[in-house]
Amino acid sequence: VDLIVAPDHVEAVLGLIASWLVEHDFWDDLVLGHIRTDSLLSRLAARLRSVGPTRETDALVSYCIDISGGFGNFAESLSGNARRRVLHQRRKLSGPKLEVASANDIDGYLDALWELRARRWGSGEGSCARAFHRDLARSMEALGRLKLTRLVSDSQGESYLYNIRVGQTEY
């Protein structure tokens, strides 16, 4: 979660948002959750700390794994315990296969992903967030950047991945 700003406009945009928040004092406590520590929102929070209570909660931590050498090389790089757990979990799947969403499958895959999310965390996406992700997924699919997949076991979707590739990085 972060602001999307053209690099040459970052300072101006951060300044405008900070000014607007200062002028509109309807907030008592600004809480920014699930943001990266090196994000634009984190920089905005730092600017606003002198104005009022501003907190960053639940910082996001992500990991980069090089899988260019294939799963076998990745598995070999794991500790013995981690490798045994990963391989043991794979054996629990019955007839696993990975399916990739086509342009016509996007809505169904996203609906199933949101359903799993709601069952796991007890809340769902709002209609605006769903509309945003449907539009984003369709746009990225048209550009060849979408990687929306599901892992199927016993003909049921067990796991969904909603990734976007930019350059050599998949998010």
mmCIF file of C-alpha atoms in Angstrom, residues 7 12 22-23 38 63 70 85 95 110 113 130 144 148 151 155 159 170-171:
data_model
loop_
_atom_site.group_PDB
_atom_site.id
_atom_site.type_symbol
_atom_site.label_atom_id
_atom_site.label_comp_id
_atom_site.label_asym_id
_atom_site.label_seq_id
_atom_site.Cartn_x
_atom_site.Cartn_y
_atom_site.Cartn_z
ATOM 1 C CA PRO A 7 9.165 10.298 -9.461
ATOM 2 C CA ALA A 12 5.125 18.351 -4.629
ATOM 3 C CA VAL A 22 -3.125 20.314 8.092
ATOM 4 C CA GLU A 23 -5.787 22.677 6.725
ATOM 5 C CA ASP A 38 10.672 3.145 2.884
ATOM 6 C CA TYR A 63 11.073 -11.308 1.115
ATOM 7 C CA GLY A 70 13.832 -23.766 -10.503
ATOM 8 C CA ARG A 85 7.962 -29.117 5.902
ATOM 9 C CA GLY A 95 -3.787 -34.427 -8.045
ATOM 10 C CA LEU A 110 -10.759 -12.736 -7.947
ATOM 11 C CA LEU A 113 -9.689 -15.213 -3.822
ATOM 12 C CA ARG A 130 -13.024 -4.884 -5.783
ATOM 13 C CA GLY A 144 0.861 -9.334 -20.414
ATOM 14 C CA LEU A 148 -3.329 -14.775 -11.667
ATOM 15 C CA LEU A 151 -3.578 -24.261 -7.222
ATOM 16 C CA SER A 155 -10.922 -30.081 -8.381
ATOM 17 C CA SER A 159 -4.668 -21.340 -3.191
ATOM 18 C CA GLU A 170 6.854 -9.966 -9.641
ATOM 19 C CA TYR A 171 4.659 -8.323 -7.026
#
